[in-house]
Amino acid sequence: MKKALLTSILSLLTLMVSFGQDKFTVSGSVKDIKQEAAIGAYVLLMKDTILIKTALTDADGKYLFENIATGSYYMSASLMGYKTFNSDTFQLNASKQMPDFILPQGDNALNEVVIKSLKPFIEVKPNMLVVNVDNSIVSAGSSVMDVLQRSPGVNVDNNDNISLKGKQGVVIWIDGRPTPMQGADLATVLRSMPSNSVDKIEIISNPGARYDAAGTAGIINIKTKKDKRFGMNGTASVNYGQGKYPKYGAGLNLNYRNKKVNVYGNYNYAYRYWFNHLKLDRRFLDTTTAHKDEQQFRYLQDNYALFNFKNHIANTGVDYSISPNTSIGAAFSFSTNNFEPDVENHSEALGSNNALLYDFNTIGHHDNYYYNYSGNLNFKHDFDSSGTNLSIDADYAAFGNSSNQNFVTNYIAPDGSKYLPDYYLKSNLNGITTIQSIKADFTHPFKSGLKMEAGVKSSFAKADNNPLFFEMVDGSYELDPKRSNHFIYKENINAGYVTFSKEGQKISTQIGARIENTNANWEQLTTNQKYDTSYVQLFPSIAAQYHLSPKHDIGLTLSRRIERPNYDQLNPFKYFIDKTTYREGYPYLKPASFYSVELSHTFNQRFVTTFTVGVNKGVIVEVIQPSETEDSVTVQTNKNLNQMTFVGLSGAYPFQITKWWNNVTNINVYYALYQGNIANTPLRNGKPTFDLNTNNSFMLPNDFSAECGLYYQARQIYGYLDVNALWMLNLGVQKHLFNKKATLRFNIQDVFFKGYPSARSNYTGYQEDFVAIRETRVANLSFTYRFGKNTVAPAKRRSGGAEEEKNRARSGNS
């Protein structure tokens, strides 16, 4: 099979090269009426009515188009505050230096930053969807998790697992570096992370071979703010929110940039109260033939947890241009999250006839401190003006946590007397994960128009967790060896990739392959259990884009990706909600493989419709199952199912309804069939479902603007869970002040308080219904002030080498 694949790849490459023809460059400069460089101008190269290429001008106002075929073209250049310049048609049969484009002054241009239109909350691009957080009115003052829940195709379930277009296995990146966490721990970080620290969120559903192979559902990249203006400048912001509980925060971003050096630093603080009101109805059923599915025992439980997230985020970095072709840079980040949740649980234990046997109350007072710090060193060199370049990244990161839990449970008989002695449990959950990574990427375009990209990467990760549990016995705490453990996980991944791409007037193609060698082992010191594995896997990807006509484009992508268990999912330590309910990792999880095909149609360069078919072998799912070793105890963990088969149709449609009203509507219709057997429960279940996300932006007089967004998720099946529908309506308004240097925003999220999940899960001998009421309805007021120079230049962002590992290691750390 591998030999046949290699033969196909070589054949396709040969075919691509055979289509080669003479290619030329088109270059020039864009200036304003003062003959000064127009930095960040948007330049289009057109052939008839077909858009061929786009470019942004650099710090000198220059642009460059490479590998352009012979033909007749024209160009246009635009920049905010100026009228659009359109060139005459010209014939290209040799490399051409264009005369300077002079942008005419706009009718209402200002000396400072001019905001002529409201950037849409959601932008549709050929290879991704972009959520413009910084421009969103309804996102002001909220958390990053709140923004994600309103993003197209993104869903967050009751256990805080994030899915994309109905598929689990999303990898979350922050500034091009994956965060190594999932589930509740990732949600903790995202809920404590203020939205005012974020510029945009990129949603990439089918990444190519250049990306790490992890992430069966794709990548969500959260890009934090980094000022793009020359000189000394910055942004200061404050916000206050009120739901059931208050939230407030502040942030400061500073940046200095000239033609050689860019130095930046930012700090954000957030204090956010957040609650989770979880109601459970848990029924343990008879599995014998005579009384099958009759109730034997039942818990009715009411859990209320109040979190007070105190989050500090700091970033700093420097980029330096050694020469016009060579640059180096360094970036450092540090964040902490401290919270002391108070948890109250009231439970009723009922018999087979629902008669009260006893009830119990659990009070929990916890102290959690999560932290992470990371550093990146980078180097980039351009060998020539054709686009041949080399970039190198070295990364180090550490993610740690120190958590103390304290539980007290008292048992009460129906007559009010003590049913059982009070139960005391406390724990010290300490752990740290470290990641070291180095990668190199090389790009080389050929004269035929073919472009090659290749790279190598090596990463080393170690997760060391030592959770200790203590029970009170005869008035003093003693170590509980059944729950305590010391778990150490080590992993080394070595990878290499190569892609070839070719852009034509009618057909653009890309073919690539990534190979990854994984070496992993873990050791459970308490029980002396060990596990060691090593494997090599190939991840091919093929993409083609066919230009049918000026208004219609067809795209096809084929790829294979992998979902590796994160370090927390493998660690078998227990995190208790109460004595009857806990979460634990499963060290025997295996990687899952996802094979997918996407066929897309783009109309008028704006409206994108995508049909997806995929198969996930060994899909990893979150399960809430009865314990296999304890009676009347429920365990939340992760397990492998045999397979998940996915068929979906998604659409992203931006509409300009009037000059002052923009709408972006995203809809996903899909069917996911889950097959497997967990907890002696055969599964073959699926259900057609859909989600809808529509956002409206309104430009109003006197520098006012407004937003109205609606999100709806229909009833869906996820493994053993049957999840009920939910929806949210969000409203917001903003006003520019002080000659557009400041912005005041007010919004209300989830106006009707319908955005929390509820579901039912069924297993052999067990049924559970739950509703998780959360603080989704919040009113926010925020104020942002921009100061300093306003000359804009394209900013360089580094995408470090520890991408996938960080995304997995933060699970259990933040």
PDB file of N, CA and C in Angstrom, residues 168-169 182 216 563-566 569 589-592 616-622 638-641 674 718:
ATOM      1  N   GLN A 168     -14.973  15.131  17.464  1.00  0.00           N
ATOM      2  CA  GLN A 168     -14.072  15.305  18.586  1.00  0.00           C
ATOM      3  C   GLN A 168     -12.628  15.252  18.096  1.00  0.00           C
ATOM      4  N   GLY A 169     -11.679  15.587  18.976  1.00  0.00           N
ATOM      5  CA  GLY A 169     -10.265  15.529  18.623  1.00  0.00           C
ATOM      6  C   GLY A 169      -9.731  16.844  18.100  1.00  0.00           C
ATOM      7  N   GLN A 182      -6.842  19.144  27.682  1.00  0.00           N
ATOM      8  CA  GLN A 182      -8.181  18.927  27.149  1.00  0.00           C
ATOM      9  C   GLN A 182      -9.170  18.921  28.300  1.00  0.00           C
ATOM     10  N   THR A 216      -7.785  15.145  15.033  1.00  0.00           N
ATOM     11  CA  THR A 216      -8.615  14.505  14.018  1.00  0.00           C
ATOM     12  C   THR A 216      -9.727  15.424  13.517  1.00  0.00           C
ATOM     13  N   GLU A 563      -5.138  11.177  16.548  1.00  0.00           N
ATOM     14  CA  GLU A 563      -5.493  11.742  17.846  1.00  0.00           C
ATOM     15  C   GLU A 563      -4.773  10.930  18.919  1.00  0.00           C
ATOM     16  N   ARG A 564      -3.703  11.523  19.468  1.00  0.00           N
ATOM     17  CA  ARG A 564      -2.992  10.858  20.553  1.00  0.00           C
ATOM     18  C   ARG A 564      -3.658  11.205  21.888  1.00  0.00           C
ATOM     19  N   PRO A 565      -3.705  10.260  22.831  1.00  0.00           N
ATOM     20  CA  PRO A 565      -4.227  10.616  24.157  1.00  0.00           C
ATOM     21  C   PRO A 565      -3.335  11.689  24.786  1.00  0.00           C
ATOM     22  N   ASN A 566      -3.964  12.668  25.450  1.00  0.00           N
ATOM     23  CA  ASN A 566      -3.125  13.636  26.145  1.00  0.00           C
ATOM     24  C   ASN A 566      -2.658  13.051  27.470  1.00  0.00           C
ATOM     25  N   GLN A 569      -5.261  12.301  30.165  1.00  0.00           N
ATOM     26  CA  GLN A 569      -6.147  11.171  29.866  1.00  0.00           C
ATOM     27  C   GLN A 569      -5.485   9.834  30.173  1.00  0.00           C
ATOM     28  N   LEU A 589      -5.205   3.854  26.890  1.00  0.00           N
ATOM     29  CA  LEU A 589      -5.762   4.477  25.687  1.00  0.00           C
ATOM     30  C   LEU A 589      -4.794   4.341  24.518  1.00  0.00           C
ATOM     31  N   LYS A 590      -5.343   4.153  23.338  1.00  0.00           N
ATOM     32  CA  LYS A 590      -4.536   4.047  22.125  1.00  0.00           C
ATOM     33  C   LYS A 590      -4.808   5.231  21.203  1.00  0.00           C
ATOM     34  N   PRO A 591      -3.850   5.596  20.358  1.00  0.00           N
ATOM     35  CA  PRO A 591      -4.093   6.673  19.390  1.00  0.00           C
ATOM     36  C   PRO A 591      -5.215   6.297  18.422  1.00  0.00           C
ATOM     37  N   ALA A 592      -5.954   7.302  17.998  1.00  0.00           N
ATOM     38  CA  ALA A 592      -7.016   7.107  17.009  1.00  0.00           C
ATOM     39  C   ALA A 592      -6.569   7.697  15.670  1.00  0.00           C
ATOM     40  N   ASN A 616     -13.083   7.580  11.727  1.00  0.00           N
ATOM     41  CA  ASN A 616     -12.153   7.685  12.853  1.00  0.00           C
ATOM     42  C   ASN A 616     -12.011   6.311  13.497  1.00  0.00           C
ATOM     43  N   LYS A 617     -10.883   5.649  13.246  1.00  0.00           N
ATOM     44  CA  LYS A 617     -10.621   4.324  13.792  1.00  0.00           C
ATOM     45  C   LYS A 617     -10.090   4.456  15.220  1.00  0.00           C
ATOM     46  N   GLY A 618     -10.783   3.815  16.171  1.00  0.00           N
ATOM     47  CA  GLY A 618     -10.360   3.879  17.563  1.00  0.00           C
ATOM     48  C   GLY A 618     -10.649   5.204  18.223  1.00  0.00           C
ATOM     49  N   VAL A 619     -11.723   5.873  17.819  1.00  0.00           N
ATOM     50  CA  VAL A 619     -12.053   7.206  18.327  1.00  0.00           C
ATOM     51  C   VAL A 619     -12.058   7.229  19.856  1.00  0.00           C
ATOM     52  N   ILE A 620     -11.451   8.275  20.416  1.00  0.00           N
ATOM     53  CA  ILE A 620     -11.397   8.467  21.872  1.00  0.00           C
ATOM     54  C   ILE A 620     -12.611   9.296  22.285  1.00  0.00           C
ATOM     55  N   VAL A 621     -13.401   8.772  23.215  1.00  0.00           N
ATOM     56  CA  VAL A 621     -14.610   9.471  23.653  1.00  0.00           C
ATOM     57  C   VAL A 621     -14.607   9.602  25.166  1.00  0.00           C
ATOM     58  N   GLU A 622     -15.263  10.651  25.641  1.00  0.00           N
ATOM     59  CA  GLU A 622     -15.504  10.841  27.071  1.00  0.00           C
ATOM     60  C   GLU A 622     -16.688   9.977  27.464  1.00  0.00           C
ATOM     61  N   ASN A 638     -11.932   8.394  29.803  1.00  0.00           N
ATOM     62  CA  ASN A 638     -11.867   8.326  28.347  1.00  0.00           C
ATOM     63  C   ASN A 638     -11.584   6.899  27.922  1.00  0.00           C
ATOM     64  N   LYS A 639     -12.227   6.452  26.843  1.00  0.00           N
ATOM     65  CA  LYS A 639     -12.034   5.113  26.321  1.00  0.00           C
ATOM     66  C   LYS A 639     -12.002   5.164  24.787  1.00  0.00           C
ATOM     67  N   ASN A 640     -11.464   4.115  24.195  1.00  0.00           N
ATOM     68  CA  ASN A 640     -11.494   3.960  22.738  1.00  0.00           C
ATOM     69  C   ASN A 640     -12.743   3.200  22.311  1.00  0.00           C
ATOM     70  N   LEU A 641     -13.471   3.734  21.349  1.00  0.00           N
ATOM     71  CA  LEU A 641     -14.495   2.974  20.638  1.00  0.00           C
ATOM     72  C   LEU A 641     -13.865   2.368  19.387  1.00  0.00           C
ATOM     73  N   TYR A 674     -21.441   6.038  15.887  1.00  0.00           N
ATOM     74  CA  TYR A 674     -20.460   5.506  16.834  1.00  0.00           C
ATOM     75  C   TYR A 674     -20.680   4.009  17.012  1.00  0.00           C
ATOM     76  N   TYR A 718     -23.446  11.717  20.937  1.00  0.00           N
ATOM     77  CA  TYR A 718     -21.999  11.683  21.078  1.00  0.00           C
ATOM     78  C   TYR A 718     -21.636  10.438  21.895  1.00  0.00           C
TER      79      TYR A 718
END
